[in-house]
Amino acid sequence: MAILPIRALPDPVLRQKAKRVRTIDNSVKKLIKDMTETMRADPGRVGLAAPQVGISLRVIVIGIPDEEDIVLINPEIVRRSGERSVTEGCLSVPGYYGEIKRAESVTAKGRDPTGKEIRIKGNGLLAQALEHEIDHLNGVIYIDHLENKEKLHKIEGETTQL
Ligand SMILES: [Zn+2]
């Protein structure tokens, strides 16, 4: 396993639409392990999408504090409900956080590392992480959702990063 370097804007890999995983082979399994280790390397990291480590594949990992890691391959959001304002930061936009709108509750489906189809329903931070990481697979960064530049702030102190 390895802790991978994290790509930051304006790296073009972050703006590409990531490819679907066709077979969960050993290279994909290794990628998942490395992504999980990279995410867990810092307690402020609660999610990571493969493009953030330079791999344009549809794989995300989410690690909500004190909960089991979630791995989703070829994830899709199947349901969103509600709306709320959140503050959000991204490992690929270091030093900033922004205020954007996210759903209150999100259901996503995808495959787990064994290839089984799973559904994850989440509220709060989990819903936010699902939307944030799946956005990454489509080349979308949270700053694209900012209503205006005044909603982007420099980080002072610690924040959660996705
Ligand atoms: Zn991010």
Short mmCIF file of N, CA and C and ligand atoms in Angstrom, two decimals:
data_model
loop_
_atom_site.label_atom_id
_atom_site.label_comp_id
_atom_site.label_asym_id
_atom_site.label_seq_id
_atom_site.Cartn_x
_atom_site.Cartn_y
_atom_site.Cartn_z
N MET A 1 0.85 -1.20 0.00
CA MET A 1 0.00 0.00 0.00
C MET A 1 0.88 1.25 0.00
N ALA A 2 0.28 2.32 -0.40
CA ALA A 2 1.06 3.55 -0.51
C ALA A 2 0.17 4.76 -0.30
N ILE A 3 0.77 5.78 0.27
CA ILE A 3 0.07 7.07 0.37
C ILE A 3 0.41 7.84 -0.91
N LEU A 4 -0.63 8.17 -1.66
CA LEU A 4 -0.43 8.77 -2.98
C LEU A 4 -0.46 10.29 -2.90
N PRO A 5 0.29 10.96 -3.76
CA PRO A 5 0.21 12.43 -3.80
C PRO A 5 -1.15 12.86 -4.35
N ILE A 6 -1.66 13.96 -3.82
CA ILE A 6 -2.98 14.45 -4.23
C ILE A 6 -2.85 15.56 -5.25
N ARG A 7 -3.59 15.40 -6.35
CA ARG A 7 -3.56 16.39 -7.43
C ARG A 7 -4.40 17.59 -7.04
N ALA A 8 -3.91 18.76 -7.40
CA ALA A 8 -4.62 20.00 -7.12
C ALA A 8 -4.89 20.74 -8.42
N LEU A 9 -5.92 21.58 -8.41
CA LEU A 9 -6.19 22.43 -9.57
C LEU A 9 -4.95 23.27 -9.84
N PRO A 10 -4.60 23.55 -11.07
CA PRO A 10 -5.35 23.29 -12.30
C PRO A 10 -4.98 21.98 -13.02
N ASP A 11 -4.64 20.94 -12.29
CA ASP A 11 -4.30 19.66 -12.95
C ASP A 11 -5.48 19.20 -13.82
N PRO A 12 -5.23 18.96 -15.12
CA PRO A 12 -6.35 18.64 -16.02
C PRO A 12 -7.07 17.34 -15.70
N VAL A 13 -6.43 16.41 -14.97
CA VAL A 13 -7.11 15.14 -14.65
C VAL A 13 -8.37 15.41 -13.82
N LEU A 14 -8.36 16.51 -13.06
CA LEU A 14 -9.50 16.85 -12.20
C LEU A 14 -10.70 17.34 -13.01
N ARG A 15 -10.48 17.69 -14.26
CA ARG A 15 -11.56 18.21 -15.10
C ARG A 15 -12.04 17.20 -16.13
N GLN A 16 -11.43 16.00 -16.13
CA GLN A 16 -11.87 14.98 -17.07
C GLN A 16 -13.05 14.19 -16.50
N LYS A 17 -13.88 13.67 -17.43
CA LYS A 17 -14.92 12.74 -17.00
C LYS A 17 -14.24 11.38 -16.85
N ALA A 18 -14.29 10.81 -15.66
CA ALA A 18 -13.56 9.57 -15.40
C ALA A 18 -14.24 8.39 -16.09
N LYS A 19 -13.45 7.38 -16.44
CA LYS A 19 -13.97 6.19 -17.14
C LYS A 19 -14.57 5.19 -16.16
N ARG A 20 -15.59 4.48 -16.64
CA ARG A 20 -16.17 3.40 -15.84
C ARG A 20 -15.17 2.28 -15.65
N VAL A 21 -15.24 1.62 -14.50
CA VAL A 21 -14.42 0.43 -14.26
C VAL A 21 -15.12 -0.75 -14.91
N ARG A 22 -14.41 -1.46 -15.79
CA ARG A 22 -15.03 -2.61 -16.46
C ARG A 22 -14.85 -3.89 -15.64
N THR A 23 -13.64 -4.12 -15.17
CA THR A 23 -13.41 -5.30 -14.31
C THR A 23 -12.66 -4.85 -13.08
N ILE A 24 -13.07 -5.42 -11.95
CA ILE A 24 -12.40 -5.07 -10.70
C ILE A 24 -11.19 -6.00 -10.58
N ASP A 25 -10.14 -5.65 -11.29
CA ASP A 25 -8.94 -6.50 -11.30
C ASP A 25 -7.99 -6.06 -10.18
N ASN A 26 -6.81 -6.69 -10.18
CA ASN A 26 -5.87 -6.39 -9.09
C ASN A 26 -5.43 -4.93 -9.08
N SER A 27 -5.34 -4.32 -10.27
CA SER A 27 -4.91 -2.92 -10.28
C SER A 27 -5.97 -2.02 -9.64
N VAL A 28 -7.25 -2.36 -9.86
CA VAL A 28 -8.32 -1.57 -9.23
C VAL A 28 -8.33 -1.82 -7.72
N LYS A 29 -8.12 -3.08 -7.32
CA LYS A 29 -8.09 -3.39 -5.87
C LYS A 29 -6.93 -2.66 -5.18
N LYS A 30 -5.80 -2.59 -5.85
CA LYS A 30 -4.65 -1.88 -5.28
C LYS A 30 -4.95 -0.38 -5.19
N LEU A 31 -5.58 0.14 -6.25
CA LEU A 31 -5.95 1.56 -6.23
C LEU A 31 -6.85 1.86 -5.03
N ILE A 32 -7.84 0.99 -4.78
CA ILE A 32 -8.76 1.20 -3.66
C ILE A 32 -7.99 1.20 -2.33
N LYS A 33 -7.07 0.25 -2.17
CA LYS A 33 -6.28 0.20 -0.92
C LYS A 33 -5.44 1.45 -0.76
N ASP A 34 -4.80 1.87 -1.84
CA ASP A 34 -3.96 3.07 -1.77
C ASP A 34 -4.80 4.32 -1.49
N MET A 35 -5.97 4.40 -2.13
CA MET A 35 -6.84 5.57 -1.90
C MET A 35 -7.30 5.60 -0.45
N THR A 36 -7.67 4.43 0.10
CA THR A 36 -8.13 4.37 1.49
C THR A 36 -7.01 4.80 2.43
N GLU A 37 -5.80 4.29 2.15
CA GLU A 37 -4.68 4.66 3.01
C GLU A 37 -4.36 6.16 2.90
N THR A 38 -4.46 6.69 1.69
CA THR A 38 -4.19 8.12 1.47
C THR A 38 -5.22 8.97 2.21
N MET A 39 -6.49 8.53 2.17
CA MET A 39 -7.54 9.26 2.88
C MET A 39 -7.32 9.19 4.39
N ARG A 40 -6.98 8.01 4.89
CA ARG A 40 -6.81 7.83 6.33
C ARG A 40 -5.50 8.43 6.87
N ALA A 41 -4.64 8.89 5.96
CA ALA A 41 -3.35 9.45 6.39
C ALA A 41 -3.53 10.74 7.18
N ASP A 42 -4.69 11.38 7.01
CA ASP A 42 -4.94 12.64 7.71
C ASP A 42 -6.39 12.61 8.21
N PRO A 43 -6.60 12.83 9.51
CA PRO A 43 -7.97 12.72 10.05
C PRO A 43 -8.95 13.74 9.48
N GLY A 44 -8.46 14.80 8.86
CA GLY A 44 -9.35 15.80 8.26
C GLY A 44 -9.91 15.38 6.92
N ARG A 45 -9.42 14.25 6.38
CA ARG A 45 -9.87 13.80 5.06
C ARG A 45 -11.02 12.83 5.21
N VAL A 46 -12.16 13.14 4.62
CA VAL A 46 -13.29 12.23 4.75
C VAL A 46 -13.71 11.58 3.44
N GLY A 47 -13.04 11.91 2.36
CA GLY A 47 -13.38 11.27 1.09
C GLY A 47 -12.33 11.55 0.05
N LEU A 48 -12.30 10.66 -0.94
CA LEU A 48 -11.32 10.81 -2.01
C LEU A 48 -11.88 10.15 -3.27
N ALA A 49 -11.70 10.81 -4.39
CA ALA A 49 -12.09 10.23 -5.68
C ALA A 49 -10.82 9.94 -6.47
N ALA A 50 -10.85 8.88 -7.30
CA ALA A 50 -9.63 8.45 -8.01
C ALA A 50 -8.95 9.57 -8.81
N PRO A 51 -9.72 10.46 -9.48
CA PRO A 51 -9.01 11.53 -10.22
C PRO A 51 -8.12 12.39 -9.32
N GLN A 52 -8.44 12.46 -8.02
CA GLN A 52 -7.62 13.26 -7.11
C GLN A 52 -6.23 12.65 -6.88
N VAL A 53 -6.08 11.37 -7.21
CA VAL A 53 -4.74 10.77 -7.15
C VAL A 53 -4.24 10.49 -8.57
N GLY A 54 -4.85 11.17 -9.54
CA GLY A 54 -4.34 11.13 -10.91
C GLY A 54 -4.86 9.97 -11.75
N ILE A 55 -5.85 9.22 -11.25
CA ILE A 55 -6.38 8.07 -11.99
C ILE A 55 -7.81 8.39 -12.43
N SER A 56 -8.03 8.45 -13.73
CA SER A 56 -9.33 8.85 -14.25
C SER A 56 -10.26 7.65 -14.36
N LEU A 57 -10.62 7.11 -13.20
CA LEU A 57 -11.53 5.97 -13.12
C LEU A 57 -12.62 6.29 -12.11
N ARG A 58 -13.81 5.65 -12.30
CA ARG A 58 -14.95 5.96 -11.43
C ARG A 58 -14.89 5.13 -10.14
N VAL A 59 -14.04 5.58 -9.22
CA VAL A 59 -13.88 4.93 -7.92
C VAL A 59 -13.83 6.03 -6.86
N ILE A 60 -14.61 5.85 -5.78
CA ILE A 60 -14.54 6.80 -4.66
C ILE A 60 -14.41 6.03 -3.34
N VAL A 61 -13.78 6.68 -2.37
CA VAL A 61 -13.77 6.14 -1.00
C VAL A 61 -14.25 7.25 -0.07
N ILE A 62 -14.98 6.85 0.96
CA ILE A 62 -15.49 7.81 1.96
C ILE A 62 -15.17 7.25 3.33
N GLY A 63 -14.64 8.10 4.19
CA GLY A 63 -14.31 7.68 5.55
C GLY A 63 -14.82 8.70 6.55
N ILE A 64 -16.08 8.51 6.96
CA ILE A 64 -16.66 9.39 7.98
C ILE A 64 -16.01 8.98 9.32
N PRO A 65 -15.59 9.98 10.14
CA PRO A 65 -14.95 9.62 11.41
C PRO A 65 -15.78 8.61 12.21
N ASP A 66 -15.12 7.61 12.77
CA ASP A 66 -15.74 6.57 13.59
C ASP A 66 -16.71 5.66 12.85
N GLU A 67 -16.72 5.72 11.53
CA GLU A 67 -17.56 4.78 10.78
C GLU A 67 -16.70 4.00 9.81
N GLU A 68 -17.25 2.87 9.36
CA GLU A 68 -16.49 2.04 8.43
C GLU A 68 -16.31 2.74 7.09
N ASP A 69 -15.19 2.47 6.45
CA ASP A 69 -14.94 3.07 5.13
C ASP A 69 -15.97 2.57 4.12
N ILE A 70 -16.33 3.45 3.22
CA ILE A 70 -17.22 3.09 2.12
C ILE A 70 -16.41 3.17 0.82
N VAL A 71 -16.52 2.12 0.02
CA VAL A 71 -15.89 2.13 -1.31
C VAL A 71 -17.00 1.96 -2.33
N LEU A 72 -17.05 2.81 -3.33
CA LEU A 72 -18.05 2.66 -4.39
C LEU A 72 -17.37 2.74 -5.75
N ILE A 73 -17.65 1.72 -6.55
CA ILE A 73 -17.12 1.65 -7.91
C ILE A 73 -18.27 1.95 -8.86
N ASN A 74 -18.02 2.79 -9.85
CA ASN A 74 -19.04 3.26 -10.80
C ASN A 74 -20.28 3.80 -10.07
N PRO A 75 -20.08 4.69 -9.10
CA PRO A 75 -21.23 5.16 -8.33
C PRO A 75 -22.11 6.13 -9.12
N GLU A 76 -23.38 6.11 -8.77
CA GLU A 76 -24.34 7.04 -9.36
C GLU A 76 -25.28 7.48 -8.25
N ILE A 77 -25.69 8.73 -8.31
CA ILE A 77 -26.70 9.19 -7.36
C ILE A 77 -28.06 8.84 -7.93
N VAL A 78 -28.88 8.13 -7.15
CA VAL A 78 -30.19 7.74 -7.65
C VAL A 78 -31.30 8.58 -7.02
N ARG A 79 -31.00 9.24 -5.91
CA ARG A 79 -32.04 10.05 -5.28
C ARG A 79 -31.38 11.15 -4.44
N ARG A 80 -31.96 12.34 -4.54
CA ARG A 80 -31.53 13.46 -3.71
C ARG A 80 -32.78 14.07 -3.12
N SER A 81 -32.74 14.50 -1.86
CA SER A 81 -33.87 15.25 -1.37
C SER A 81 -33.42 16.33 -0.41
N GLY A 82 -34.21 17.39 -0.38
CA GLY A 82 -33.92 18.51 0.51
C GLY A 82 -32.77 19.35 0.00
N GLU A 83 -32.55 20.46 0.67
CA GLU A 83 -31.45 21.34 0.31
C GLU A 83 -30.97 22.02 1.58
N ARG A 84 -29.68 22.21 1.69
CA ARG A 84 -29.14 22.91 2.85
C ARG A 84 -27.85 23.59 2.43
N SER A 85 -27.45 24.59 3.22
CA SER A 85 -26.17 25.25 2.98
C SER A 85 -25.10 24.52 3.76
N VAL A 86 -23.96 24.32 3.14
CA VAL A 86 -22.84 23.65 3.82
C VAL A 86 -21.58 24.44 3.57
N THR A 87 -20.60 24.24 4.44
CA THR A 87 -19.26 24.72 4.12
C THR A 87 -18.50 23.50 3.63
N GLU A 88 -17.73 23.69 2.60
CA GLU A 88 -17.08 22.56 1.97
C GLU A 88 -15.65 22.90 1.58
N GLY A 89 -14.77 21.94 1.77
CA GLY A 89 -13.38 22.09 1.34
C GLY A 89 -12.98 20.87 0.53
N CYS A 90 -11.98 21.05 -0.31
CA CYS A 90 -11.54 19.95 -1.18
C CYS A 90 -10.01 19.86 -1.11
N LEU A 91 -9.52 18.64 -0.99
CA LEU A 91 -8.07 18.41 -0.96
C LEU A 91 -7.39 18.93 -2.23
N SER A 92 -8.16 19.02 -3.31
CA SER A 92 -7.58 19.46 -4.58
C SER A 92 -7.68 20.97 -4.78
N VAL A 93 -8.25 21.66 -3.77
CA VAL A 93 -8.28 23.13 -3.78
C VAL A 93 -7.71 23.57 -2.43
N PRO A 94 -6.41 23.33 -2.22
CA PRO A 94 -5.85 23.53 -0.88
C PRO A 94 -5.93 24.98 -0.42
N GLY A 95 -6.24 25.13 0.88
CA GLY A 95 -6.21 26.46 1.47
C GLY A 95 -7.52 27.21 1.45
N TYR A 96 -8.56 26.61 0.84
CA TYR A 96 -9.84 27.33 0.74
C TYR A 96 -11.01 26.48 1.20
N TYR A 97 -12.09 27.15 1.55
CA TYR A 97 -13.36 26.46 1.73
C TYR A 97 -14.45 27.39 1.20
N GLY A 98 -15.59 26.81 0.90
CA GLY A 98 -16.66 27.62 0.32
C GLY A 98 -18.01 27.28 0.92
N GLU A 99 -18.97 28.15 0.69
CA GLU A 99 -20.34 27.91 1.13
C GLU A 99 -21.17 27.61 -0.10
N ILE A 100 -21.74 26.40 -0.13
CA ILE A 100 -22.55 26.00 -1.27
C ILE A 100 -23.82 25.30 -0.78
N LYS A 101 -24.68 24.97 -1.74
CA LYS A 101 -25.90 24.23 -1.42
C LYS A 101 -25.69 22.75 -1.76
N ARG A 102 -26.11 21.90 -0.86
CA ARG A 102 -26.08 20.45 -1.10
C ARG A 102 -27.42 19.86 -0.67
N ALA A 103 -27.68 18.64 -1.12
CA ALA A 103 -28.91 17.96 -0.71
C ALA A 103 -28.82 17.57 0.78
N GLU A 104 -29.97 17.41 1.39
CA GLU A 104 -29.99 16.93 2.78
C GLU A 104 -29.75 15.44 2.85
N SER A 105 -30.32 14.75 1.89
CA SER A 105 -30.25 13.29 1.91
C SER A 105 -29.96 12.80 0.49
N VAL A 106 -29.08 11.82 0.40
CA VAL A 106 -28.65 11.32 -0.91
C VAL A 106 -28.63 9.79 -0.87
N THR A 107 -29.13 9.17 -1.94
CA THR A 107 -28.95 7.73 -2.10
C THR A 107 -28.10 7.50 -3.34
N ALA A 108 -27.06 6.70 -3.18
CA ALA A 108 -26.19 6.38 -4.31
C ALA A 108 -26.11 4.87 -4.45
N LYS A 109 -25.91 4.43 -5.71
CA LYS A 109 -25.67 3.01 -5.90
C LYS A 109 -24.34 2.84 -6.63
N GLY A 110 -23.78 1.65 -6.49
CA GLY A 110 -22.51 1.36 -7.15
C GLY A 110 -22.12 -0.05 -6.78
N ARG A 111 -20.88 -0.42 -7.08
CA ARG A 111 -20.42 -1.76 -6.72
C ARG A 111 -19.38 -1.66 -5.62
N ASP A 112 -19.37 -2.67 -4.76
CA ASP A 112 -18.33 -2.74 -3.74
C ASP A 112 -17.11 -3.45 -4.34
N PRO A 113 -15.99 -3.54 -3.59
CA PRO A 113 -14.79 -4.14 -4.20
C PRO A 113 -14.95 -5.60 -4.62
N THR A 114 -15.99 -6.29 -4.14
CA THR A 114 -16.20 -7.67 -4.59
C THR A 114 -17.09 -7.71 -5.84
N GLY A 115 -17.58 -6.57 -6.28
CA GLY A 115 -18.40 -6.52 -7.48
C GLY A 115 -19.89 -6.54 -7.20
N LYS A 116 -20.25 -6.65 -5.92
CA LYS A 116 -21.66 -6.69 -5.54
C LYS A 116 -22.28 -5.29 -5.64
N GLU A 117 -23.51 -5.23 -6.17
CA GLU A 117 -24.16 -3.93 -6.24
C GLU A 117 -24.67 -3.53 -4.86
N ILE A 118 -24.36 -2.31 -4.45
CA ILE A 118 -24.81 -1.84 -3.14
C ILE A 118 -25.44 -0.45 -3.28
N ARG A 119 -26.26 -0.12 -2.30
CA ARG A 119 -26.88 1.20 -2.20
C ARG A 119 -26.48 1.82 -0.88
N ILE A 120 -26.13 3.09 -0.91
CA ILE A 120 -25.77 3.80 0.31
C ILE A 120 -26.70 4.99 0.44
N LYS A 121 -27.38 5.08 1.58
CA LYS A 121 -28.22 6.24 1.82
C LYS A 121 -27.60 7.05 2.95
N GLY A 122 -27.47 8.33 2.75
CA GLY A 122 -26.83 9.13 3.79
C GLY A 122 -27.44 10.50 3.94
N ASN A 123 -27.29 11.02 5.17
CA ASN A 123 -27.65 12.40 5.48
C ASN A 123 -26.37 13.11 5.90
N GLY A 124 -26.49 14.41 6.10
CA GLY A 124 -25.38 15.16 6.69
C GLY A 124 -24.08 15.00 5.92
N LEU A 125 -23.00 14.75 6.66
CA LEU A 125 -21.67 14.69 6.05
C LEU A 125 -21.57 13.58 5.01
N LEU A 126 -22.24 12.45 5.25
CA LEU A 126 -22.17 11.36 4.27
C LEU A 126 -22.84 11.76 2.94
N ALA A 127 -23.99 12.43 3.02
CA ALA A 127 -24.66 12.89 1.80
C ALA A 127 -23.77 13.88 1.05
N GLN A 128 -23.16 14.77 1.81
CA GLN A 128 -22.27 15.78 1.21
C GLN A 128 -21.08 15.11 0.52
N ALA A 129 -20.50 14.11 1.21
CA ALA A 129 -19.33 13.41 0.66
C ALA A 129 -19.71 12.65 -0.61
N LEU A 130 -20.87 12.01 -0.61
CA LEU A 130 -21.31 11.27 -1.82
C LEU A 130 -21.43 12.24 -3.00
N GLU A 131 -22.08 13.38 -2.78
CA GLU A 131 -22.23 14.33 -3.88
C GLU A 131 -20.87 14.88 -4.32
N HIS A 132 -20.03 15.22 -3.34
CA HIS A 132 -18.73 15.82 -3.65
C HIS A 132 -17.85 14.85 -4.45
N GLU A 133 -17.78 13.60 -3.99
CA GLU A 133 -16.87 12.65 -4.66
C GLU A 133 -17.41 12.23 -6.03
N ILE A 134 -18.72 12.08 -6.15
CA ILE A 134 -19.28 11.70 -7.46
C ILE A 134 -19.13 12.88 -8.44
N ASP A 135 -19.24 14.11 -7.95
CA ASP A 135 -18.93 15.28 -8.78
C ASP A 135 -17.52 15.16 -9.37
N HIS A 136 -16.55 14.76 -8.53
CA HIS A 136 -15.17 14.64 -9.02
C HIS A 136 -15.08 13.72 -10.24
N LEU A 137 -15.89 12.65 -10.26
CA LEU A 137 -15.83 11.70 -11.38
C LEU A 137 -16.34 12.33 -12.66
N ASN A 138 -17.09 13.42 -12.53
CA ASN A 138 -17.61 14.12 -13.70
C ASN A 138 -16.83 15.40 -13.99
N GLY A 139 -15.68 15.55 -13.34
CA GLY A 139 -14.85 16.73 -13.58
C GLY A 139 -15.37 17.99 -12.91
N VAL A 140 -16.26 17.82 -11.94
CA VAL A 140 -16.88 18.96 -11.26
C VAL A 140 -16.22 19.15 -9.89
N ILE A 141 -15.89 20.39 -9.56
CA ILE A 141 -15.29 20.73 -8.27
C ILE A 141 -16.28 21.62 -7.52
N TYR A 142 -16.28 21.57 -6.19
CA TYR A 142 -17.31 22.31 -5.45
C TYR A 142 -17.34 23.79 -5.79
N ILE A 143 -16.18 24.35 -6.15
CA ILE A 143 -16.18 25.79 -6.45
C ILE A 143 -17.07 26.12 -7.66
N ASP A 144 -17.37 25.10 -8.48
CA ASP A 144 -18.31 25.32 -9.60
C ASP A 144 -19.73 25.61 -9.09
N HIS A 145 -20.02 25.19 -7.86
CA HIS A 145 -21.36 25.41 -7.30
C HIS A 145 -21.47 26.72 -6.51
N LEU A 146 -20.37 27.47 -6.41
CA LEU A 146 -20.42 28.72 -5.64
C LEU A 146 -21.31 29.73 -6.36
N GLU A 147 -22.16 30.40 -5.59
CA GLU A 147 -23.02 31.41 -6.21
C GLU A 147 -22.18 32.60 -6.67
N ASN A 148 -21.17 32.94 -5.90
CA ASN A 148 -20.26 34.02 -6.28
C ASN A 148 -18.97 33.87 -5.49
N LYS A 149 -17.98 34.67 -5.90
CA LYS A 149 -16.64 34.52 -5.32
C LYS A 149 -16.57 34.88 -3.84
N GLU A 150 -17.54 35.69 -3.37
CA GLU A 150 -17.54 36.04 -1.94
C GLU A 150 -17.81 34.82 -1.06
N LYS A 151 -18.29 33.75 -1.68
CA LYS A 151 -18.59 32.53 -0.90
C LYS A 151 -17.36 31.62 -0.75
N LEU A 152 -16.22 32.07 -1.27
CA LEU A 152 -14.99 31.29 -1.14
C LEU A 152 -14.09 31.99 -0.13
N HIS A 153 -13.58 31.20 0.84
CA HIS A 153 -12.79 31.80 1.92
C HIS A 153 -11.47 31.07 2.08
N LYS A 154 -10.49 31.80 2.62
CA LYS A 154 -9.22 31.15 2.96
C LYS A 154 -9.37 30.41 4.28
N ILE A 155 -8.78 29.23 4.34
CA ILE A 155 -8.86 28.42 5.57
C ILE A 155 -7.95 28.99 6.63
N GLU A 156 -8.52 29.18 7.83
CA GLU A 156 -7.70 29.48 9.00
C GLU A 156 -8.05 28.39 10.00
N GLY A 157 -7.09 27.59 10.37
CA GLY A 157 -7.36 26.48 11.27
C GLY A 157 -7.74 25.24 10.48
N GLU A 158 -8.45 24.33 11.15
CA GLU A 158 -8.72 23.02 10.54
C GLU A 158 -10.11 22.95 9.94
N THR A 159 -10.21 22.26 8.81
CA THR A 159 -11.52 21.98 8.23
C THR A 159 -11.51 20.57 7.66
N THR A 160 -12.70 20.08 7.46
CA THR A 160 -12.87 18.79 6.82
C THR A 160 -12.67 18.95 5.33
N GLN A 161 -11.98 17.99 4.72
CA GLN A 161 -11.71 18.11 3.30
C GLN A 161 -12.12 16.85 2.57
N LEU A 162 -12.65 17.05 1.37
CA LEU A 162 -13.23 15.94 0.60
C LEU A 162 -12.49 15.75 -0.71
ZN ZN B 1 -12.67 17.13 -3.50
#
